[in-house]
Structures are given as C-alpha cells and as structure tokens.
C-alpha cells in the first residue's frame, strides 16, 4: 500500500479477513477495504464489480494460494498486473482459467521487491531522509530480545507489522 500511495494511486483497496486492519491500513493510503467474509461470492468478483472491470494492479503478500489466485483473477483484462510477493507452501498449486492469460492479464512474482541492495538501497535511504518514505509507521511493537517469542506471536496473530528487537536487555 505504501508503494501504491507513493506512486500516486488514487484508489487503494485493502483485502483482509481481519476488519481491525482497516484503520491501520489507512495510514498507508488504503481508501477502501474488503473483508471476503462479508460477501457470498469470491472476493475477486467483488473487486471486479467495485472497480468496473478489475484493478490495474494487485499485490498479494500472504502466500496463501487462494489469495494469490484471487489477486490474479481480480486484475483488469488487457492491462491488469498481479504481483505475488507472499511465499506459498511448497506443494501449493496455482489454478486459474487459461482465458485469464489469453485476456492479456499479467502475473509476476518477486522476492524482496526485486531490489538490488547495492544500487537501490541508497535511494531508499535518501527517500527516508527527504521524509518521502515514512518507515516509523511500519513499527508496531518493540520488545527486548528476551521476549522474542512475543514478537513471533504478534506476527503469527497478525497483530503487528514490524517488531523491533532490542538487544539492550
């Protein structure tokens, strides 16, 4: 969402099973929120209807295979691009209708946003220094290293974005 906001997206739709995440998502530019549990049809159909044909870009970060398929199936025919960031189970199978590809939708995958640390990281640092990239809003918790299990519990429950591990205690 932060990348879409920085790129100037006028509408950013968040999709999550946890409705409490909408308030947090607004900090990152989320303008609309869809909880798949609130609908009787597949979320990709809801998104296609909401956007009169599909979204321009979809980014899937959970690694859940059904969410990956939904991300691809909700992009607009002709120019929509779905980017898969989440890592699925090694035996997961991606199934979709061949017409989704023939209708010129694009499916991409990436590890670490295709960043090249040597050349791209200095620009990220500069964006942060110019206050264009707000990293502080990603940090939701800070715990001493002795409470590392608490940090993992927060992550697994979906209650935190990034947790700082302090080595001072």
Tab-separated table of N, CA and C in Angstrom:
chain	number	residue	atom	x	y	z
A	1	UNK	N	0.817	-1.193	0.000
A	1	UNK	CA	0.000	0.000	0.000
A	1	UNK	C	0.863	1.259	0.000
A	2	UNK	N	1.946	1.217	0.744
A	2	UNK	CA	2.826	2.381	0.794
A	2	UNK	C	3.393	2.669	-0.592
A	3	UNK	N	3.781	1.638	-1.309
A	3	UNK	CA	4.305	1.821	-2.666
A	3	UNK	C	3.258	2.385	-3.607
A	4	UNK	N	2.025	1.893	-3.498
A	4	UNK	CA	0.940	2.408	-4.340
A	4	UNK	C	0.660	3.867	-4.000
A	5	UNK	N	0.687	4.196	-2.711
A	5	UNK	CA	0.462	5.587	-2.280
A	5	UNK	C	1.554	6.484	-2.838
A	6	UNK	N	2.804	6.036	-2.716
A	6	UNK	CA	3.923	6.844	-3.188
A	6	UNK	C	3.905	7.000	-4.706
A	7	UNK	N	3.366	6.002	-5.405
A	7	UNK	CA	3.289	6.056	-6.867
A	7	UNK	C	2.114	6.907	-7.344
A	8	UNK	N	1.278	7.359	-6.422
A	8	UNK	CA	0.179	8.245	-6.777
A	8	UNK	C	-1.135	7.561	-7.087
A	9	UNK	N	-1.310	6.329	-6.645
A	9	UNK	CA	-2.578	5.629	-6.881
A	9	UNK	C	-3.730	6.409	-6.246
A	10	UNK	N	-4.812	6.564	-6.982
A	10	UNK	CA	-5.952	7.318	-6.470
A	10	UNK	C	-6.883	6.454	-5.633
A	11	UNK	N	-6.850	5.158	-5.854
A	11	UNK	CA	-7.696	4.244	-5.098
A	11	UNK	C	-6.867	3.022	-4.727
A	12	UNK	N	-6.824	2.733	-3.437
A	12	UNK	CA	-6.064	1.593	-2.933
A	12	UNK	C	-7.018	0.753	-2.095
A	13	UNK	N	-7.256	-0.466	-2.540
A	13	UNK	CA	-8.217	-1.346	-1.882
A	13	UNK	C	-7.462	-2.402	-1.087
A	14	UNK	N	-7.697	-2.431	0.210
A	14	UNK	CA	-7.111	-3.451	1.066
A	14	UNK	C	-8.067	-4.619	1.192
A	15	UNK	N	-7.534	-5.817	1.225
A	15	UNK	CA	-8.346	-7.029	1.390
A	15	UNK	C	-7.771	-7.810	2.560
A	16	UNK	N	-8.596	-8.073	3.567
A	16	UNK	CA	-8.133	-8.842	4.713
A	16	UNK	C	-9.313	-9.459	5.430
A	17	UNK	N	-9.057	-10.591	6.069
A	17	UNK	CA	-10.096	-11.264	6.853
A	17	UNK	C	-10.304	-10.596	8.209
A	18	UNK	N	-9.358	-9.761	8.614
A	18	UNK	CA	-9.427	-9.079	9.904
A	18	UNK	C	-9.875	-7.635	9.704
A	19	UNK	N	-11.124	-7.303	10.050
A	19	UNK	CA	-11.614	-5.942	9.821
A	19	UNK	C	-10.871	-4.873	10.627
A	20	UNK	N	-10.222	-5.271	11.704
A	20	UNK	CA	-9.483	-4.305	12.516
A	20	UNK	C	-8.280	-3.737	11.767
A	21	UNK	N	-7.851	-4.385	10.715
A	21	UNK	CA	-6.680	-3.913	9.973
A	21	UNK	C	-6.976	-2.695	9.095
A	22	UNK	N	-8.246	-2.393	8.874
A	22	UNK	CA	-8.576	-1.260	8.008
A	22	UNK	C	-8.042	0.050	8.574
A	23	UNK	N	-8.204	0.270	9.874
A	23	UNK	CA	-7.724	1.521	10.470
A	23	UNK	C	-6.223	1.670	10.285
A	24	UNK	N	-5.492	0.587	10.489
A	24	UNK	CA	-4.049	0.631	10.306
A	24	UNK	C	-3.700	0.833	8.828
A	25	UNK	N	-4.458	0.200	7.942
A	25	UNK	CA	-4.190	0.300	6.509
A	25	UNK	C	-4.378	1.725	5.992
A	26	UNK	N	-5.255	2.487	6.611
A	26	UNK	CA	-5.472	3.875	6.179
A	26	UNK	C	-4.191	4.696	6.275
A	27	UNK	N	-3.323	4.377	7.238
A	27	UNK	CA	-2.048	5.089	7.393
A	27	UNK	C	-1.158	4.907	6.163
A	28	UNK	N	-1.406	3.830	5.420
A	28	UNK	CA	-0.591	3.508	4.256
A	28	UNK	C	-1.276	3.878	2.952
A	29	UNK	N	-2.399	4.590	3.032
A	29	UNK	CA	-3.070	5.055	1.833
A	29	UNK	C	-4.291	4.262	1.422
A	30	UNK	N	-4.685	3.290	2.202
A	30	UNK	CA	-5.856	2.470	1.866
A	30	UNK	C	-7.114	3.338	1.845
A	31	UNK	N	-7.833	3.320	0.726
A	31	UNK	CA	-9.053	4.120	0.588
A	31	UNK	C	-10.316	3.279	0.732
A	32	UNK	N	-10.210	1.991	0.445
A	32	UNK	CA	-11.349	1.072	0.533
A	32	UNK	C	-10.864	-0.219	1.179
A	33	UNK	N	-11.791	-0.932	1.780
A	33	UNK	CA	-11.422	-2.176	2.452
A	33	UNK	C	-12.482	-3.232	2.182
A	34	UNK	N	-12.033	-4.447	1.872
A	34	UNK	CA	-12.949	-5.553	1.610
A	34	UNK	C	-12.564	-6.722	2.509
A	35	UNK	N	-13.548	-7.215	3.248
A	35	UNK	CA	-13.366	-8.436	4.020
A	35	UNK	C	-14.099	-9.536	3.268
A	36	UNK	N	-13.385	-10.531	2.748
A	36	UNK	CA	-14.044	-11.596	1.980
A	36	UNK	C	-15.167	-12.292	2.743
A	37	UNK	N	-15.084	-12.315	4.082
A	37	UNK	CA	-16.124	-12.960	4.892
A	37	UNK	C	-17.469	-12.227	4.808
A	38	UNK	N	-17.430	-10.970	4.392
A	38	UNK	CA	-18.654	-10.159	4.313
A	38	UNK	C	-19.431	-10.376	3.023
A	39	UNK	N	-18.956	-11.252	2.156
A	39	UNK	CA	-19.572	-11.441	0.846
A	39	UNK	C	-19.844	-12.916	0.579
A	40	UNK	N	-20.882	-13.161	-0.185
A	40	UNK	CA	-21.256	-14.541	-0.511
A	40	UNK	C	-20.572	-15.056	-1.781
A	41	UNK	N	-19.925	-14.170	-2.504
A	41	UNK	CA	-19.225	-14.576	-3.733
A	41	UNK	C	-17.723	-14.396	-3.543
A	42	UNK	N	-16.927	-14.989	-4.418
A	42	UNK	CA	-15.467	-14.852	-4.300
A	42	UNK	C	-15.025	-13.391	-4.312
A	43	UNK	N	-14.004	-13.091	-3.527
A	43	UNK	CA	-13.555	-11.704	-3.384
A	43	UNK	C	-13.114	-11.106	-4.713
A	44	UNK	N	-12.567	-11.917	-5.624
A	44	UNK	CA	-12.157	-11.363	-6.909
A	44	UNK	C	-13.359	-10.829	-7.689
A	45	UNK	N	-14.503	-11.471	-7.562
A	45	UNK	CA	-15.718	-10.978	-8.222
A	45	UNK	C	-16.174	-9.672	-7.583
A	46	UNK	N	-16.064	-9.564	-6.276
A	46	UNK	CA	-16.425	-8.331	-5.566
A	46	UNK	C	-15.548	-7.182	-6.055
A	47	UNK	N	-14.249	-7.431	-6.164
A	47	UNK	CA	-13.318	-6.389	-6.598
A	47	UNK	C	-13.542	-5.974	-8.050
A	48	UNK	N	-13.837	-6.926	-8.902
A	48	UNK	CA	-14.119	-6.601	-10.312
A	48	UNK	C	-15.361	-5.715	-10.394
A	49	UNK	N	-16.380	-6.025	-9.607
A	49	UNK	CA	-17.597	-5.197	-9.602
A	49	UNK	C	-17.323	-3.812	-9.034
A	50	UNK	N	-16.555	-3.749	-7.936
A	50	UNK	CA	-16.233	-2.456	-7.306
A	50	UNK	C	-15.498	-1.513	-8.245
A	51	UNK	N	-14.715	-2.084	-9.155
A	51	UNK	CA	-13.827	-1.280	-9.997
A	51	UNK	C	-14.257	-1.241	-11.457
A	52	UNK	N	-15.466	-1.701	-11.737
A	52	UNK	CA	-15.985	-1.696	-13.107
A	52	UNK	C	-15.070	-2.417	-14.090
A	53	UNK	N	-14.651	-3.615	-13.722
A	53	UNK	CA	-13.871	-4.416	-14.662
A	53	UNK	C	-12.594	-5.002	-14.110
A	54	UNK	N	-12.139	-4.538	-12.983
A	54	UNK	CA	-10.918	-5.081	-12.387
A	54	UNK	C	-9.924	-3.999	-12.027
A	55	UNK	N	-9.004	-4.346	-11.175
A	55	UNK	CA	-7.997	-3.386	-10.720
A	55	UNK	C	-6.832	-3.345	-11.703
A	56	UNK	N	-6.110	-2.245	-11.695
A	56	UNK	CA	-4.930	-2.114	-12.555
A	56	UNK	C	-3.777	-2.974	-12.032
A	57	UNK	N	-3.595	-2.951	-10.714
A	57	UNK	CA	-2.515	-3.699	-10.073
A	57	UNK	C	-3.053	-4.383	-8.822
A	58	UNK	N	-2.590	-5.604	-8.583
A	58	UNK	CA	-2.900	-6.323	-7.352
A	58	UNK	C	-1.593	-6.881	-6.812
A	59	UNK	N	-1.386	-6.721	-5.519
A	59	UNK	CA	-0.187	-7.235	-4.880
A	59	UNK	C	-0.626	-8.170	-3.761
A	60	UNK	N	-0.193	-9.409	-3.826
A	60	UNK	CA	-0.578	-10.410	-2.827
A	60	UNK	C	0.634	-10.695	-1.951
A	61	UNK	N	0.449	-10.561	-0.627
A	61	UNK	CA	1.587	-10.668	0.288
A	61	UNK	C	1.492	-11.805	1.295
A	62	UNK	N	0.412	-12.550	1.324
A	62	UNK	CA	0.224	-13.556	2.367
A	62	UNK	C	0.856	-14.900	2.046
A	63	UNK	N	0.951	-15.238	0.782
A	63	UNK	CA	1.442	-16.546	0.400
A	63	UNK	C	0.359	-17.618	0.418
A	64	UNK	N	-0.858	-17.219	0.735
A	64	UNK	CA	-1.978	-18.169	0.720
A	64	UNK	C	-2.415	-18.347	-0.730
A	65	UNK	N	-2.443	-19.582	-1.202
A	65	UNK	CA	-2.682	-19.835	-2.629
A	65	UNK	C	-4.016	-19.275	-3.109
A	66	UNK	N	-5.066	-19.356	-2.287
A	66	UNK	CA	-6.362	-18.810	-2.711
A	66	UNK	C	-6.301	-17.292	-2.868
A	67	UNK	N	-5.528	-16.631	-2.001
A	67	UNK	CA	-5.361	-15.180	-2.123
A	67	UNK	C	-4.559	-14.835	-3.381
A	68	UNK	N	-3.598	-15.673	-3.723
A	68	UNK	CA	-2.805	-15.447	-4.935
A	68	UNK	C	-3.687	-15.555	-6.179
A	69	UNK	N	-4.514	-16.574	-6.207
A	69	UNK	CA	-5.418	-16.755	-7.347
A	69	UNK	C	-6.395	-15.589	-7.436
A	70	UNK	N	-6.941	-15.185	-6.285
A	70	UNK	CA	-7.881	-14.058	-6.258
A	70	UNK	C	-7.222	-12.777	-6.761
A	71	UNK	N	-5.968	-12.555	-6.381
A	71	UNK	CA	-5.249	-11.359	-6.834
A	71	UNK	C	-5.127	-11.343	-8.353
A	72	UNK	N	-4.808	-12.484	-8.926
A	72	UNK	CA	-4.676	-12.550	-10.382
A	72	UNK	C	-6.028	-12.401	-11.067
A	73	UNK	N	-7.048	-13.025	-10.524
A	73	UNK	CA	-8.358	-13.014	-11.175
A	73	UNK	C	-9.122	-11.696	-10.990
A	74	UNK	N	-8.604	-10.790	-10.151
A	74	UNK	CA	-9.295	-9.506	-9.981
A	74	UNK	C	-8.681	-8.385	-10.810
A	75	UNK	N	-7.581	-8.659	-11.529
A	75	UNK	CA	-6.992	-7.591	-12.338
A	75	UNK	C	-7.741	-7.435	-13.655
A	76	UNK	N	-7.684	-6.254	-14.196
A	76	UNK	CA	-8.431	-5.895	-15.398
A	76	UNK	C	-7.887	-6.616	-16.621
A	77	UNK	N	-8.791	-7.115	-17.458
A	77	UNK	CA	-8.391	-7.700	-18.743
A	77	UNK	C	-7.669	-6.637	-19.562
A	78	UNK	N	-6.635	-7.036	-20.274
A	78	UNK	CA	-5.946	-6.138	-21.192
A	78	UNK	C	-4.735	-5.451	-20.607
A	79	UNK	N	-4.784	-5.060	-19.315
A	79	UNK	CA	-3.633	-4.342	-18.757
A	79	UNK	C	-3.357	-4.650	-17.293
A	80	UNK	N	-4.211	-5.400	-16.643
A	80	UNK	CA	-4.015	-5.676	-15.228
A	80	UNK	C	-2.788	-6.530	-14.947
A	81	UNK	N	-2.118	-6.208	-13.850
A	81	UNK	CA	-0.916	-6.931	-13.441
A	81	UNK	C	-1.066	-7.361	-11.985
A	82	UNK	N	-0.869	-8.643	-11.731
A	82	UNK	CA	-0.852	-9.164	-10.367
A	82	UNK	C	0.576	-9.525	-10.006
A	83	UNK	N	1.007	-9.096	-8.841
A	83	UNK	CA	2.355	-9.395	-8.370
A	83	UNK	C	2.238	-10.227	-7.099
A	84	UNK	N	2.865	-11.389	-7.123
A	84	UNK	CA	2.838	-12.287	-5.974
A	84	UNK	C	4.122	-12.094	-5.178
A	85	UNK	N	3.961	-11.695	-3.918
A	85	UNK	CA	5.091	-11.449	-3.037
A	85	UNK	C	5.177	-12.544	-1.975
A	86	UNK	N	4.016	-12.958	-1.456
A	86	UNK	CA	3.983	-13.989	-0.422
A	86	UNK	C	4.503	-15.314	-0.947
A	87	UNK	N	5.096	-16.092	-0.057
A	87	UNK	CA	5.661	-17.387	-0.438
A	87	UNK	C	4.680	-18.491	-0.050
A	88	UNK	N	4.184	-19.233	-1.042
A	88	UNK	CA	3.203	-20.287	-0.743
A	88	UNK	C	3.868	-21.556	-0.220
A	89	UNK	N	3.054	-22.455	0.283
A	89	UNK	CA	3.530	-23.775	0.680
A	89	UNK	C	4.160	-24.429	-0.547
A	90	UNK	N	5.206	-25.192	-0.356
A	90	UNK	CA	5.958	-25.742	-1.491
A	90	UNK	C	5.129	-26.655	-2.388
A	91	UNK	N	4.036	-27.203	-1.889
A	91	UNK	CA	3.206	-28.087	-2.700
A	91	UNK	C	1.918	-27.414	-3.193
A	92	UNK	N	1.793	-26.107	-2.949
A	92	UNK	CA	0.602	-25.385	-3.404
A	92	UNK	C	0.561	-25.354	-4.929
A	93	UNK	N	-0.638	-25.411	-5.480
A	93	UNK	CA	-0.833	-25.402	-6.929
A	93	UNK	C	-1.693	-24.196	-7.300
A	94	UNK	N	-1.217	-23.419	-8.259
A	94	UNK	CA	-1.926	-22.234	-8.733
A	94	UNK	C	-2.823	-22.645	-9.891
A	95	UNK	N	-4.129	-22.589	-9.673
A	95	UNK	CA	-5.077	-22.982	-10.723
A	95	UNK	C	-5.963	-21.798	-11.095
A	96	UNK	N	-6.028	-21.542	-12.383
A	96	UNK	CA	-6.901	-20.488	-12.897
A	96	UNK	C	-7.299	-20.877	-14.318
A	97	UNK	N	-8.246	-20.175	-14.848
A	97	UNK	CA	-8.703	-20.447	-16.207
A	97	UNK	C	-7.704	-19.894	-17.226
A	98	UNK	N	-7.389	-20.650	-18.272
A	98	UNK	CA	-6.446	-20.167	-19.295
A	98	UNK	C	-6.884	-18.843	-19.923
A	99	UNK	N	-8.175	-18.588	-19.995
A	99	UNK	CA	-8.654	-17.323	-20.583
A	99	UNK	C	-8.127	-16.111	-19.823
A	100	UNK	N	-7.809	-16.280	-18.532
A	100	UNK	CA	-7.259	-15.153	-17.778
A	100	UNK	C	-5.944	-14.684	-18.380
A	101	UNK	N	-5.166	-15.593	-18.927
A	101	UNK	CA	-3.920	-15.216	-19.586
A	101	UNK	C	-4.189	-14.726	-21.012
A	102	UNK	N	-5.095	-15.403	-21.700
A	102	UNK	CA	-5.408	-15.013	-23.071
A	102	UNK	C	-6.047	-13.630	-23.139
A	103	UNK	N	-6.679	-13.201	-22.047
A	103	UNK	CA	-7.264	-11.860	-21.978
A	103	UNK	C	-6.230	-10.807	-21.596
A	104	UNK	N	-4.961	-11.169	-21.692
A	104	UNK	CA	-3.826	-10.267	-21.516
A	104	UNK	C	-3.671	-9.714	-20.111
A	105	UNK	N	-3.985	-10.522	-19.132
A	105	UNK	CA	-3.628	-10.197	-17.750
A	105	UNK	C	-2.187	-10.659	-17.558
A	106	UNK	N	-1.468	-9.997	-16.658
A	106	UNK	CA	-0.072	-10.343	-16.413
A	106	UNK	C	0.104	-10.812	-14.977
A	107	UNK	N	0.862	-11.880	-14.808
A	107	UNK	CA	1.167	-12.436	-13.493
A	107	UNK	C	2.677	-12.407	-13.306
A	108	UNK	N	3.107	-11.797	-12.192
A	108	UNK	CA	4.537	-11.718	-11.886
A	108	UNK	C	4.762	-12.172	-10.453
A	109	UNK	N	5.980	-12.569	-10.182
A	109	UNK	CA	6.382	-12.901	-8.823
A	109	UNK	C	7.648	-12.154	-8.478
A	110	UNK	N	7.875	-11.957	-7.185
A	110	UNK	CA	9.071	-11.227	-6.776
A	110	UNK	C	9.505	-11.649	-5.385
A	111	UNK	N	10.798	-11.624	-5.160
A	111	UNK	CA	11.369	-11.764	-3.827
A	111	UNK	C	11.979	-10.415	-3.468
A	112	UNK	N	11.639	-9.891	-2.324
A	112	UNK	CA	12.207	-8.632	-1.828
A	112	UNK	C	11.986	-7.463	-2.785
A	113	UNK	N	10.902	-7.485	-3.546
A	113	UNK	CA	10.576	-6.367	-4.420
A	113	UNK	C	11.549	-6.160	-5.565
A	114	UNK	N	12.317	-7.193	-5.897
A	114	UNK	CA	13.330	-7.110	-6.953
A	114	UNK	C	14.351	-6.008	-6.703
A	115	UNK	N	14.550	-5.662	-5.433
A	115	UNK	CA	15.543	-4.644	-5.091
A	115	UNK	C	16.944	-5.207	-5.214
A	116	UNK	N	17.818	-4.354	-5.678
A	116	UNK	CA	19.237	-4.678	-5.717
A	116	UNK	C	19.882	-3.790	-4.656
A	117	UNK	N	20.249	-4.367	-3.522
A	117	UNK	CA	20.721	-3.550	-2.397
A	117	UNK	C	21.824	-2.562	-2.746
A	118	UNK	N	22.775	-2.976	-3.527
A	118	UNK	CA	23.910	-2.090	-3.814
A	118	UNK	C	23.473	-0.822	-4.548
A	119	UNK	N	22.543	-0.944	-5.481
A	119	UNK	CA	22.147	0.226	-6.265
A	119	UNK	C	20.848	0.865	-5.790
A	120	UNK	N	19.933	0.076	-5.240
A	120	UNK	CA	18.616	0.611	-4.889
A	120	UNK	C	18.495	1.094	-3.444
A	121	UNK	N	19.223	0.475	-2.522
A	121	UNK	CA	19.097	0.853	-1.122
A	121	UNK	C	19.504	2.299	-0.838
A	122	UNK	N	20.556	2.814	-1.471
A	122	UNK	CA	20.877	4.229	-1.223
A	122	UNK	C	19.710	5.166	-1.570
A	123	UNK	N	18.961	4.860	-2.612
A	123	UNK	CA	17.811	5.710	-2.967
A	123	UNK	C	16.706	5.594	-1.917
A	124	UNK	N	16.511	4.409	-1.365
A	124	UNK	CA	15.516	4.232	-0.302
A	124	UNK	C	15.916	5.061	0.920
A	125	UNK	N	17.187	5.051	1.255
A	125	UNK	CA	17.684	5.853	2.381
A	125	UNK	C	17.451	7.334	2.102
A	126	UNK	N	17.733	7.765	0.872
A	126	UNK	CA	17.512	9.171	0.511
A	126	UNK	C	16.030	9.538	0.607
A	127	UNK	N	15.151	8.641	0.168
A	127	UNK	CA	13.708	8.899	0.270
A	127	UNK	C	13.299	9.046	1.737
A	128	UNK	N	13.872	8.228	2.586
A	128	UNK	CA	13.584	8.334	4.020
A	128	UNK	C	14.110	9.663	4.569
A	129	UNK	N	15.314	10.034	4.200
A	129	UNK	CA	15.905	11.280	4.691
A	129	UNK	C	15.120	12.502	4.206
A	130	UNK	N	14.535	12.412	3.012
A	130	UNK	CA	13.721	13.517	2.477
A	130	UNK	C	12.286	13.475	3.022
A	131	UNK	N	12.013	12.503	3.909
A	131	UNK	CA	10.693	12.332	4.526
A	131	UNK	C	9.621	11.932	3.516
A	132	UNK	N	10.039	11.305	2.422
A	132	UNK	CA	9.098	10.792	1.433
A	132	UNK	C	8.641	9.383	1.792
A	133	UNK	N	9.453	8.664	2.538
A	133	UNK	CA	9.159	7.304	2.972
A	133	UNK	C	9.103	7.307	4.497
A	134	UNK	N	7.945	6.978	5.032
A	134	UNK	CA	7.734	7.021	6.478
A	134	UNK	C	7.865	5.623	7.066
A	135	UNK	N	9.060	5.276	7.479
A	135	UNK	CA	9.295	3.929	7.997
A	135	UNK	C	8.725	3.718	9.398
A	136	UNK	N	8.617	4.783	10.178
A	136	UNK	CA	8.162	4.639	11.559
A	136	UNK	C	6.771	4.019	11.669
A	137	UNK	N	5.906	4.282	10.694
A	137	UNK	CA	4.553	3.752	10.789
A	137	UNK	C	4.496	2.240	10.583
A	138	UNK	N	5.581	1.649	10.111
A	138	UNK	CA	5.643	0.197	9.965
A	138	UNK	C	5.922	-0.491	11.302
A	139	UNK	N	6.534	0.235	12.228
A	139	UNK	CA	6.917	-0.350	13.513
A	139	UNK	C	5.729	-0.282	14.469
A	140	UNK	N	5.220	-1.444	14.829
A	140	UNK	CA	4.056	-1.509	15.718
A	140	UNK	C	4.404	-1.966	17.125
A	141	UNK	N	5.572	-2.595	17.304
A	141	UNK	CA	5.958	-3.091	18.626
A	141	UNK	C	7.478	-3.023	18.790
A	142	UNK	N	7.904	-2.976	20.032
A	142	UNK	CA	9.316	-3.030	20.373
A	142	UNK	C	9.440	-3.883	21.640
A	143	UNK	N	10.251	-4.919	21.566
A	143	UNK	CA	10.402	-5.819	22.712
A	143	UNK	C	11.871	-6.145	22.917
A	144	UNK	N	12.255	-6.451	24.171
A	144	UNK	CA	13.637	-6.896	24.387
A	144	UNK	C	13.842	-8.270	23.754
A	145	UNK	N	15.070	-8.577	23.416
A	145	UNK	CA	15.375	-9.847	22.769
A	145	UNK	C	14.905	-11.034	23.606
A	146	UNK	N	14.901	-10.877	24.908
A	146	UNK	CA	14.458	-11.971	25.785
A	146	UNK	C	12.987	-12.331	25.556
A	147	UNK	N	12.232	-11.442	24.877
A	147	UNK	CA	10.819	-11.704	24.589
A	147	UNK	C	10.598	-11.981	23.099
A	148	UNK	N	11.565	-12.634	22.484
A	148	UNK	CA	11.480	-12.920	21.050
A	148	UNK	C	10.221	-13.724	20.716
A	149	UNK	N	9.800	-14.600	21.616
A	149	UNK	CA	8.588	-15.389	21.358
A	149	UNK	C	7.352	-14.498	21.282
A	150	UNK	N	7.334	-13.430	22.049
A	150	UNK	CA	6.226	-12.470	21.981
A	150	UNK	C	6.168	-11.842	20.594
A	151	UNK	N	7.326	-11.508	20.050
A	151	UNK	CA	7.389	-10.916	18.708
A	151	UNK	C	6.834	-11.886	17.668
A	152	UNK	N	7.207	-13.154	17.779
A	152	UNK	CA	6.688	-14.149	16.836
A	152	UNK	C	5.187	-14.340	17.010
A	153	UNK	N	4.705	-14.327	18.248
A	153	UNK	CA	3.259	-14.455	18.493
A	153	UNK	C	2.497	-13.299	17.856
A	154	UNK	N	3.010	-12.078	17.980
A	154	UNK	CA	2.372	-10.911	17.367
A	154	UNK	C	2.303	-11.078	15.851
A	155	UNK	N	3.392	-11.556	15.274
A	155	UNK	CA	3.435	-11.751	13.825
A	155	UNK	C	2.438	-12.822	13.386
A	156	UNK	N	2.439	-13.950	14.078
A	156	UNK	CA	1.561	-15.054	13.695
A	156	UNK	C	0.087	-14.723	13.872
A	157	UNK	N	-0.237	-13.880	14.853
A	157	UNK	CA	-1.623	-13.470	15.085
A	157	UNK	C	-2.042	-12.335	14.153
A	158	UNK	N	-1.095	-11.784	13.409
A	158	UNK	CA	-1.411	-10.673	12.520
A	158	UNK	C	-1.640	-9.376	13.262
A	159	UNK	N	-1.057	-9.253	14.453
A	159	UNK	CA	-1.264	-8.056	15.274
A	159	UNK	C	-0.164	-7.020	15.126
A	160	UNK	N	0.868	-7.347	14.409
A	160	UNK	CA	1.955	-6.400	14.248
A	160	UNK	C	2.499	-6.406	12.834
A	161	UNK	N	3.015	-5.271	12.414
A	161	UNK	CA	3.666	-5.205	11.112
A	161	UNK	C	5.147	-5.521	11.258
A	162	UNK	N	5.837	-4.677	11.999
A	162	UNK	CA	7.255	-4.895	12.253
A	162	UNK	C	7.504	-4.702	13.758
A	163	UNK	N	8.300	-5.592	14.294
A	163	UNK	CA	8.623	-5.550	15.711
A	163	UNK	C	10.136	-5.349	15.848
A	164	UNK	N	10.511	-4.331	16.575
A	164	UNK	CA	11.924	-4.063	16.826
A	164	UNK	C	12.384	-4.933	17.990
A	165	UNK	N	13.473	-5.646	17.771
A	165	UNK	CA	14.066	-6.468	18.824
A	165	UNK	C	15.200	-5.658	19.441
A	166	UNK	N	15.047	-5.314	20.719
A	166	UNK	CA	16.081	-4.541	21.409
A	166	UNK	C	17.081	-5.497	22.062
A	167	UNK	N	18.330	-5.258	21.832
A	167	UNK	CA	19.390	-6.119	22.369
A	167	UNK	C	19.893	-5.610	23.719
A	168	UNK	N	19.322	-4.528	24.229
A	168	UNK	CA	19.832	-3.897	25.453
A	168	UNK	C	19.468	-4.645	26.733
A	169	UNK	N	18.561	-5.596	26.679
A	169	UNK	CA	18.127	-6.249	27.929
A	169	UNK	C	18.310	-7.733	27.860
